[in-house]
């Protein structure tokens, strides 16, 4: 998964996923500009495996994280990244199972599909608990992310998960015991993770303490 080579980077103006835009506006009569990215909303799911008393997370290579942690070297109309100096592991994250809202379906249905595709669990819709929603960023991308919680068991696992291979998705499903989650994931700044995952763990510790024996 972290065997990432031949990295080149170019400007992007025709994406199916994001639209970089410049916003011109007046605030209290003062002219201003702001550069922002319009993108899809998303859903994510905190999965708790009752059979193993573990959280189910996904690990994957995230190009957006990788380029932030690397140095871009200009080459004519594009950039290169020296993967000897900046190995692919820099872009590996721990995340909640998640997906973009790019279909005209209810959010819980999209969440259900992502759980199956990425983690291999068949979860009935009524088992999905909507926790809340928040803005995933405020500076450049203010897309809405809705977070769900679902308890699963070993019997609900129908595939290995791993993402949609036709879309090139390469995902490792990792189970982290609740007892070790604070130390392994939450407290360790060397684990690259989005804030939604940290929020989800704190929400669980506060609201689902009785869901396991810890
Ligand atoms: N920018 C992009 N460039 C190229 N291909 C892309 C792409 N975004 C998605 N894809 C394609 O769509 C596939 C499915 O992606 P998902 O629906 O699982 O969204 P993802 O979890 O990556 O990000 C979603 O969920 C995370 C986790 O919360 C949010 O941070 C994020 O904004 C949201 O897109 C990817 O495997 C890839 O093929
Ligand atoms: Mg995803």
mmCIF file with all atom_site columns, N, CA, C and O in Angstrom, residues 30-73:
data_model
loop_
_atom_site.group_PDB
_atom_site.id
_atom_site.type_symbol
_atom_site.label_atom_id
_atom_site.label_alt_id
_atom_site.label_comp_id
_atom_site.label_asym_id
_atom_site.label_entity_id
_atom_site.label_seq_id
_atom_site.pdbx_PDB_ins_code
_atom_site.Cartn_x
_atom_site.Cartn_y
_atom_site.Cartn_z
_atom_site.occupancy
_atom_site.B_iso_or_equiv
_atom_site.pdbx_formal_charge
_atom_site.auth_seq_id
_atom_site.auth_comp_id
_atom_site.auth_asym_id
_atom_site.auth_atom_id
_atom_site.pdbx_PDB_model_num
ATOM 1   N N  . UNK A 1 30 ? -16.413 46.453  1.754  1.00 0.00 ? 30 UNK A N  1
ATOM 2   C CA . UNK A 1 30 ? -15.000 46.275  1.402  1.00 0.00 ? 30 UNK A CA 1
ATOM 3   C C  . UNK A 1 30 ? -14.858 45.088  0.443  1.00 0.00 ? 30 UNK A C  1
ATOM 4   O O  . UNK A 1 30 ? -15.353 43.987  0.738  1.00 0.00 ? 30 UNK A O  1
ATOM 5   N N  . UNK A 1 31 ? -14.199 45.331  -0.690 1.00 0.00 ? 31 UNK A N  1
ATOM 6   C CA . UNK A 1 31 ? -14.008 44.250  -1.669 1.00 0.00 ? 31 UNK A CA 1
ATOM 7   C C  . UNK A 1 31 ? -12.992 43.245  -1.167 1.00 0.00 ? 31 UNK A C  1
ATOM 8   O O  . UNK A 1 31 ? -11.919 43.634  -0.676 1.00 0.00 ? 31 UNK A O  1
ATOM 9   N N  . UNK A 1 32 ? -13.326 41.962  -1.309 1.00 0.00 ? 32 UNK A N  1
ATOM 10  C CA . UNK A 1 32 ? -12.426 40.896  -0.862 1.00 0.00 ? 32 UNK A CA 1
ATOM 11  C C  . UNK A 1 32 ? -12.440 39.746  -1.864 1.00 0.00 ? 32 UNK A C  1
ATOM 12  O O  . UNK A 1 32 ? -13.373 39.626  -2.660 1.00 0.00 ? 32 UNK A O  1
ATOM 13  N N  . UNK A 1 33 ? -11.406 38.931  -1.783 1.00 0.00 ? 33 UNK A N  1
ATOM 14  C CA . UNK A 1 33 ? -11.415 37.685  -2.563 1.00 0.00 ? 33 UNK A CA 1
ATOM 15  C C  . UNK A 1 33 ? -11.032 36.544  -1.630 1.00 0.00 ? 33 UNK A C  1
ATOM 16  O O  . UNK A 1 33 ? -10.362 36.761  -0.620 1.00 0.00 ? 33 UNK A O  1
ATOM 17  N N  . UNK A 1 34 ? -11.495 35.352  -1.997 1.00 0.00 ? 34 UNK A N  1
ATOM 18  C CA . UNK A 1 34 ? -11.121 34.159  -1.217 1.00 0.00 ? 34 UNK A CA 1
ATOM 19  C C  . UNK A 1 34 ? -11.047 32.979  -2.170 1.00 0.00 ? 34 UNK A C  1
ATOM 20  O O  . UNK A 1 34 ? -11.915 32.810  -3.027 1.00 0.00 ? 34 UNK A O  1
ATOM 21  N N  . UNK A 1 35 ? -10.006 32.191  -2.025 1.00 0.00 ? 35 UNK A N  1
ATOM 22  C CA . UNK A 1 35 ? -9.864  30.995  -2.858 1.00 0.00 ? 35 UNK A CA 1
ATOM 23  C C  . UNK A 1 35 ? -10.402 29.788  -2.102 1.00 0.00 ? 35 UNK A C  1
ATOM 24  O O  . UNK A 1 35 ? -10.013 29.553  -0.954 1.00 0.00 ? 35 UNK A O  1
ATOM 25  N N  . UNK A 1 36 ? -11.283 29.071  -2.760 1.00 0.00 ? 36 UNK A N  1
ATOM 26  C CA . UNK A 1 36 ? -11.969 27.966  -2.075 1.00 0.00 ? 36 UNK A CA 1
ATOM 27  C C  . UNK A 1 36 ? -12.166 26.787  -3.016 1.00 0.00 ? 36 UNK A C  1
ATOM 28  O O  . UNK A 1 36 ? -12.068 26.928  -4.238 1.00 0.00 ? 36 UNK A O  1
ATOM 29  N N  . UNK A 1 37 ? -12.451 25.653  -2.426 1.00 0.00 ? 37 UNK A N  1
ATOM 30  C CA . UNK A 1 37 ? -12.676 24.428  -3.207 1.00 0.00 ? 37 UNK A CA 1
ATOM 31  C C  . UNK A 1 37 ? -14.087 23.930  -2.953 1.00 0.00 ? 37 UNK A C  1
ATOM 32  O O  . UNK A 1 37 ? -14.469 23.707  -1.797 1.00 0.00 ? 37 UNK A O  1
ATOM 33  N N  . UNK A 1 38 ? -14.875 23.803  -4.016 1.00 0.00 ? 38 UNK A N  1
ATOM 34  C CA . UNK A 1 38 ? -16.215 23.221  -3.870 1.00 0.00 ? 38 UNK A CA 1
ATOM 35  C C  . UNK A 1 38 ? -16.095 21.725  -4.118 1.00 0.00 ? 38 UNK A C  1
ATOM 36  O O  . UNK A 1 38 ? -15.460 21.292  -5.075 1.00 0.00 ? 38 UNK A O  1
ATOM 37  N N  . UNK A 1 39 ? -16.687 20.940  -3.208 1.00 0.00 ? 39 UNK A N  1
ATOM 38  C CA . UNK A 1 39 ? -16.558 19.486  -3.361 1.00 0.00 ? 39 UNK A CA 1
ATOM 39  C C  . UNK A 1 39 ? -17.803 18.795  -2.836 1.00 0.00 ? 39 UNK A C  1
ATOM 40  O O  . UNK A 1 39 ? -18.690 19.431  -2.268 1.00 0.00 ? 39 UNK A O  1
ATOM 41  N N  . UNK A 1 40 ? -17.835 17.472  -3.012 1.00 0.00 ? 40 UNK A N  1
ATOM 42  C CA . UNK A 1 40 ? -18.981 16.696  -2.541 1.00 0.00 ? 40 UNK A CA 1
ATOM 43  C C  . UNK A 1 40 ? -19.030 16.660  -1.021 1.00 0.00 ? 40 UNK A C  1
ATOM 44  O O  . UNK A 1 40 ? -17.993 16.638  -0.358 1.00 0.00 ? 40 UNK A O  1
ATOM 45  N N  . UNK A 1 41 ? -20.242 16.591  -0.473 1.00 0.00 ? 41 UNK A N  1
ATOM 46  C CA . UNK A 1 41 ? -20.390 16.264  0.936  1.00 0.00 ? 41 UNK A CA 1
ATOM 47  C C  . UNK A 1 41 ? -19.997 14.803  1.124  1.00 0.00 ? 41 UNK A C  1
ATOM 48  O O  . UNK A 1 41 ? -19.786 14.060  0.158  1.00 0.00 ? 41 UNK A O  1
ATOM 49  N N  . UNK A 1 42 ? -19.903 14.380  2.376  1.00 0.00 ? 42 UNK A N  1
ATOM 50  C CA . UNK A 1 42 ? -19.503 12.989  2.622  1.00 0.00 ? 42 UNK A CA 1
ATOM 51  C C  . UNK A 1 42 ? -20.187 12.418  3.862  1.00 0.00 ? 42 UNK A C  1
ATOM 52  O O  . UNK A 1 42 ? -20.780 13.156  4.652  1.00 0.00 ? 42 UNK A O  1
ATOM 53  N N  . UNK A 1 43 ? -20.111 11.108  3.970  1.00 0.00 ? 43 UNK A N  1
ATOM 54  C CA . UNK A 1 43 ? -20.580 10.427  5.183  1.00 0.00 ? 43 UNK A CA 1
ATOM 55  C C  . UNK A 1 43 ? -19.403 9.630   5.742  1.00 0.00 ? 43 UNK A C  1
ATOM 56  O O  . UNK A 1 43 ? -18.497 9.234   4.997  1.00 0.00 ? 43 UNK A O  1
ATOM 57  N N  . UNK A 1 44 ? -19.414 9.412   7.054  1.00 0.00 ? 44 UNK A N  1
ATOM 58  C CA . UNK A 1 44 ? -18.446 8.487   7.635  1.00 0.00 ? 44 UNK A CA 1
ATOM 59  C C  . UNK A 1 44 ? -19.131 7.743   8.771  1.00 0.00 ? 44 UNK A C  1
ATOM 60  O O  . UNK A 1 44 ? -20.176 8.183   9.273  1.00 0.00 ? 44 UNK A O  1
ATOM 61  N N  . UNK A 1 45 ? -18.564 6.593   9.118  1.00 0.00 ? 45 UNK A N  1
ATOM 62  C CA . UNK A 1 45 ? -19.232 5.712   10.078 1.00 0.00 ? 45 UNK A CA 1
ATOM 63  C C  . UNK A 1 45 ? -18.227 5.183   11.092 1.00 0.00 ? 45 UNK A C  1
ATOM 64  O O  . UNK A 1 45 ? -17.215 4.591   10.707 1.00 0.00 ? 45 UNK A O  1
ATOM 65  N N  . UNK A 1 46 ? -18.540 5.391   12.376 1.00 0.00 ? 46 UNK A N  1
ATOM 66  C CA . UNK A 1 46 ? -17.761 4.730   13.419 1.00 0.00 ? 46 UNK A CA 1
ATOM 67  C C  . UNK A 1 46 ? -18.341 3.331   13.582 1.00 0.00 ? 46 UNK A C  1
ATOM 68  O O  . UNK A 1 46 ? -19.507 3.170   13.958 1.00 0.00 ? 46 UNK A O  1
ATOM 69  N N  . UNK A 1 47 ? -17.522 2.314   13.282 1.00 0.00 ? 47 UNK A N  1
ATOM 70  C CA . UNK A 1 47 ? -17.970 0.923   13.364 1.00 0.00 ? 47 UNK A CA 1
ATOM 71  C C  . UNK A 1 47 ? -17.379 0.276   14.606 1.00 0.00 ? 47 UNK A C  1
ATOM 72  O O  . UNK A 1 47 ? -16.151 0.303   14.807 1.00 0.00 ? 47 UNK A O  1
ATOM 73  N N  . UNK A 1 48 ? -18.260 -0.316  15.406 1.00 0.00 ? 48 UNK A N  1
ATOM 74  C CA . UNK A 1 48 ? -17.806 -1.010  16.608 1.00 0.00 ? 48 UNK A CA 1
ATOM 75  C C  . UNK A 1 48 ? -18.171 -2.484  16.487 1.00 0.00 ? 48 UNK A C  1
ATOM 76  O O  . UNK A 1 48 ? -19.357 -2.826  16.367 1.00 0.00 ? 48 UNK A O  1
ATOM 77  N N  . UNK A 1 49 ? -17.148 -3.324  16.456 1.00 0.00 ? 49 UNK A N  1
ATOM 78  C CA . UNK A 1 49 ? -17.379 -4.767  16.342 1.00 0.00 ? 49 UNK A CA 1
ATOM 79  C C  . UNK A 1 49 ? -17.573 -5.348  17.747 1.00 0.00 ? 49 UNK A C  1
ATOM 80  O O  . UNK A 1 49 ? -16.621 -5.445  18.533 1.00 0.00 ? 49 UNK A O  1
ATOM 81  N N  . UNK A 1 50 ? -18.827 -5.707  18.034 1.00 0.00 ? 50 UNK A N  1
ATOM 82  C CA . UNK A 1 50 ? -19.159 -6.203  19.385 1.00 0.00 ? 50 UNK A CA 1
ATOM 83  C C  . UNK A 1 50 ? -18.491 -7.550  19.662 1.00 0.00 ? 50 UNK A C  1
ATOM 84  O O  . UNK A 1 50 ? -18.171 -7.872  20.798 1.00 0.00 ? 50 UNK A O  1
ATOM 85  N N  . UNK A 1 51 ? -18.307 -8.344  18.607 1.00 0.00 ? 51 UNK A N  1
ATOM 86  C CA . UNK A 1 51 ? -17.713 -9.680  18.787 1.00 0.00 ? 51 UNK A CA 1
ATOM 87  C C  . UNK A 1 51 ? -16.277 -9.593  19.295 1.00 0.00 ? 51 UNK A C  1
ATOM 88  O O  . UNK A 1 51 ? -15.816 -10.446 20.045 1.00 0.00 ? 51 UNK A O  1
ATOM 89  N N  . UNK A 1 52 ? -15.566 -8.561  18.856 1.00 0.00 ? 52 UNK A N  1
ATOM 90  C CA . UNK A 1 52 ? -14.142 -8.442  19.229 1.00 0.00 ? 52 UNK A CA 1
ATOM 91  C C  . UNK A 1 52 ? -13.888 -7.241  20.145 1.00 0.00 ? 52 UNK A C  1
ATOM 92  O O  . UNK A 1 52 ? -12.740 -7.004  20.524 1.00 0.00 ? 52 UNK A O  1
ATOM 93  N N  . UNK A 1 53 ? -14.947 -6.490  20.452 1.00 0.00 ? 53 UNK A N  1
ATOM 94  C CA . UNK A 1 53 ? -14.820 -5.250  21.235 1.00 0.00 ? 53 UNK A CA 1
ATOM 95  C C  . UNK A 1 53 ? -13.731 -4.348  20.650 1.00 0.00 ? 53 UNK A C  1
ATOM 96  O O  . UNK A 1 53 ? -12.856 -3.841  21.355 1.00 0.00 ? 53 UNK A O  1
ATOM 97  N N  . UNK A 1 54 ? -13.824 -4.206  19.330 1.00 0.00 ? 54 UNK A N  1
ATOM 98  C CA . UNK A 1 54 ? -12.829 -3.404  18.608 1.00 0.00 ? 54 UNK A CA 1
ATOM 99  C C  . UNK A 1 54 ? -13.517 -2.420  17.671 1.00 0.00 ? 54 UNK A C  1
ATOM 100 O O  . UNK A 1 54 ? -14.625 -2.686  17.187 1.00 0.00 ? 54 UNK A O  1
ATOM 101 N N  . UNK A 1 55 ? -12.827 -1.342  17.410 1.00 0.00 ? 55 UNK A N  1
ATOM 102 C CA . UNK A 1 55 ? -13.283 -0.442  16.353 1.00 0.00 ? 55 UNK A CA 1
ATOM 103 C C  . UNK A 1 55 ? -12.763 -0.949  15.017 1.00 0.00 ? 55 UNK A C  1
ATOM 104 O O  . UNK A 1 55 ? -11.675 -1.526  14.943 1.00 0.00 ? 55 UNK A O  1
ATOM 105 N N  . UNK A 1 56 ? -13.559 -0.714  13.983 1.00 0.00 ? 56 UNK A N  1
ATOM 106 C CA . UNK A 1 56 ? -13.125 -1.082  12.633 1.00 0.00 ? 56 UNK A CA 1
ATOM 107 C C  . UNK A 1 56 ? -12.786 0.207   11.895 1.00 0.00 ? 56 UNK A C  1
ATOM 108 O O  . UNK A 1 56 ? -13.660 1.042   11.648 1.00 0.00 ? 56 UNK A O  1
ATOM 109 N N  . UNK A 1 57 ? -11.505 0.373   11.602 1.00 0.00 ? 57 UNK A N  1
ATOM 110 C CA . UNK A 1 57 ? -11.047 1.553   10.868 1.00 0.00 ? 57 UNK A CA 1
ATOM 111 C C  . UNK A 1 57 ? -10.535 1.143   9.499  1.00 0.00 ? 57 UNK A C  1
ATOM 112 O O  . UNK A 1 57 ? -10.304 -0.041  9.239  1.00 0.00 ? 57 UNK A O  1
ATOM 113 N N  . UNK A 1 58 ? -10.333 2.142   8.635  1.00 0.00 ? 58 UNK A N  1
ATOM 114 C CA . UNK A 1 58 ? -9.713  1.865   7.339  1.00 0.00 ? 58 UNK A CA 1
ATOM 115 C C  . UNK A 1 58 ? -8.390  2.614   7.247  1.00 0.00 ? 58 UNK A C  1
ATOM 116 O O  . UNK A 1 58 ? -8.250  3.711   7.772  1.00 0.00 ? 58 UNK A O  1
ATOM 117 N N  . UNK A 1 59 ? -7.449  1.954   6.591  1.00 0.00 ? 59 UNK A N  1
ATOM 118 C CA . UNK A 1 59 ? -6.126  2.549   6.376  1.00 0.00 ? 59 UNK A CA 1
ATOM 119 C C  . UNK A 1 59 ? -5.949  2.694   4.879  1.00 0.00 ? 59 UNK A C  1
ATOM 120 O O  . UNK A 1 59 ? -6.219  1.734   4.134  1.00 0.00 ? 59 UNK A O  1
ATOM 121 N N  . UNK A 1 60 ? -5.525  3.844   4.424  1.00 0.00 ? 60 UNK A N  1
ATOM 122 C CA . UNK A 1 60 ? -5.321  4.001   2.990  1.00 0.00 ? 60 UNK A CA 1
ATOM 123 C C  . UNK A 1 60 ? -4.304  5.097   2.690  1.00 0.00 ? 60 UNK A C  1
ATOM 124 O O  . UNK A 1 60 ? -4.000  5.913   3.553  1.00 0.00 ? 60 UNK A O  1
ATOM 125 N N  . UNK A 1 61 ? -3.799  5.088   1.471  1.00 0.00 ? 61 UNK A N  1
ATOM 126 C CA . UNK A 1 61 ? -2.876  6.136   1.028  1.00 0.00 ? 61 UNK A CA 1
ATOM 127 C C  . UNK A 1 61 ? -3.690  7.324   0.550  1.00 0.00 ? 61 UNK A C  1
ATOM 128 O O  . UNK A 1 61 ? -4.527  7.188   -0.339 1.00 0.00 ? 61 UNK A O  1
ATOM 129 N N  . UNK A 1 62 ? -3.430  8.491   1.119  1.00 0.00 ? 62 UNK A N  1
ATOM 130 C CA . UNK A 1 62 ? -4.158  9.705   0.772  1.00 0.00 ? 62 UNK A CA 1
ATOM 131 C C  . UNK A 1 62 ? -3.227  10.699  0.080  1.00 0.00 ? 62 UNK A C  1
ATOM 132 O O  . UNK A 1 62 ? -2.379  11.342  0.719  1.00 0.00 ? 62 UNK A O  1
ATOM 133 N N  . UNK A 1 63 ? -3.390  10.867  -1.236 1.00 0.00 ? 63 UNK A N  1
ATOM 134 C CA . UNK A 1 63 ? -2.514  11.799  -1.962 1.00 0.00 ? 63 UNK A CA 1
ATOM 135 C C  . UNK A 1 63 ? -2.539  13.217  -1.393 1.00 0.00 ? 63 UNK A C  1
ATOM 136 O O  . UNK A 1 63 ? -1.500  13.896  -1.385 1.00 0.00 ? 63 UNK A O  1
ATOM 137 N N  . UNK A 1 64 ? -3.694  13.659  -0.907 1.00 0.00 ? 64 UNK A N  1
ATOM 138 C CA . UNK A 1 64 ? -3.783  15.033  -0.392 1.00 0.00 ? 64 UNK A CA 1
ATOM 139 C C  . UNK A 1 64 ? -2.894  15.214  0.832  1.00 0.00 ? 64 UNK A C  1
ATOM 140 O O  . UNK A 1 64 ? -2.264  16.267  1.022  1.00 0.00 ? 64 UNK A O  1
ATOM 141 N N  . UNK A 1 65 ? -2.832  14.178  1.675  1.00 0.00 ? 65 UNK A N  1
ATOM 142 C CA . UNK A 1 65 ? -1.970  14.243  2.857  1.00 0.00 ? 65 UNK A CA 1
ATOM 143 C C  . UNK A 1 65 ? -0.504  14.158  2.415  1.00 0.00 ? 65 UNK A C  1
ATOM 144 O O  . UNK A 1 65 ? 0.355   14.896  2.900  1.00 0.00 ? 65 UNK A O  1
ATOM 145 N N  . UNK A 1 66 ? -0.269  13.253  1.463  1.00 0.00 ? 66 UNK A N  1
ATOM 146 C CA . UNK A 1 66 ? 1.105   13.035  1.001  1.00 0.00 ? 66 UNK A CA 1
ATOM 147 C C  . UNK A 1 66 ? 1.720   14.320  0.434  1.00 0.00 ? 66 UNK A C  1
ATOM 148 O O  . UNK A 1 66 ? 2.856   14.659  0.764  1.00 0.00 ? 66 UNK A O  1
ATOM 149 N N  . UNK A 1 67 ? 0.988   15.046  -0.386 1.00 0.00 ? 67 UNK A N  1
ATOM 150 C CA . UNK A 1 67 ? 1.587   16.259  -0.981 1.00 0.00 ? 67 UNK A CA 1
ATOM 151 C C  . UNK A 1 67 ? 1.786   17.360  0.063  1.00 0.00 ? 67 UNK A C  1
ATOM 152 O O  . UNK A 1 67 ? 2.690   18.175  -0.057 1.00 0.00 ? 67 UNK A O  1
ATOM 153 N N  . UNK A 1 68 ? 0.939   17.353  1.097  1.00 0.00 ? 68 UNK A N  1
ATOM 154 C CA . UNK A 1 68 ? 1.135   18.346  2.157  1.00 0.00 ? 68 UNK A CA 1
ATOM 155 C C  . UNK A 1 68 ? 2.414   18.083  2.943  1.00 0.00 ? 68 UNK A C  1
ATOM 156 O O  . UNK A 1 68 ? 3.038   19.000  3.448  1.00 0.00 ? 68 UNK A O  1
ATOM 157 N N  . UNK A 1 69 ? 2.787   16.813  3.034  1.00 0.00 ? 69 UNK A N  1
ATOM 158 C CA . UNK A 1 69 ? 3.958   16.453  3.840  1.00 0.00 ? 69 UNK A CA 1
ATOM 159 C C  . UNK A 1 69 ? 5.237   16.408  3.009  1.00 0.00 ? 69 UNK A C  1
ATOM 160 O O  . UNK A 1 69 ? 6.299   16.100  3.544  1.00 0.00 ? 69 UNK A O  1
ATOM 161 N N  . UNK A 1 70 ? 5.120   16.655  1.707  1.00 0.00 ? 70 UNK A N  1
ATOM 162 C CA . UNK A 1 70 ? 6.272   16.507  0.813  1.00 0.00 ? 70 UNK A CA 1
ATOM 163 C C  . UNK A 1 70 ? 6.662   17.847  0.206  1.00 0.00 ? 70 UNK A C  1
ATOM 164 O O  . UNK A 1 70 ? 5.924   18.826  0.286  1.00 0.00 ? 70 UNK A O  1
ATOM 165 N N  . UNK A 1 71 ? 7.799   17.824  -0.472 1.00 0.00 ? 71 UNK A N  1
ATOM 166 C CA . UNK A 1 71 ? 8.280   19.015  -1.154 1.00 0.00 ? 71 UNK A CA 1
ATOM 167 C C  . UNK A 1 71 ? 8.042   18.838  -2.653 1.00 0.00 ? 71 UNK A C  1
ATOM 168 O O  . UNK A 1 71 ? 8.431   17.809  -3.220 1.00 0.00 ? 71 UNK A O  1
ATOM 169 N N  . UNK A 1 72 ? 7.384   19.815  -3.257 1.00 0.00 ? 72 UNK A N  1
ATOM 170 C CA . UNK A 1 72 ? 7.133   19.736  -4.698 1.00 0.00 ? 72 UNK A CA 1
ATOM 171 C C  . UNK A 1 72 ? 8.290   20.388  -5.447 1.00 0.00 ? 72 UNK A C  1
ATOM 172 O O  . UNK A 1 72 ? 8.641   21.534  -5.167 1.00 0.00 ? 72 UNK A O  1
ATOM 173 N N  . UNK A 1 73 ? 8.858   19.653  -6.405 1.00 0.00 ? 73 UNK A N  1
ATOM 174 C CA . UNK A 1 73 ? 9.955   20.223  -7.200 1.00 0.00 ? 73 UNK A CA 1
ATOM 175 C C  . UNK A 1 73 ? 9.436   20.554  -8.589 1.00 0.00 ? 73 UNK A C  1
ATOM 176 O O  . UNK A 1 73 ? 8.918   19.683  -9.285 1.00 0.00 ? 73 UNK A O  1
#
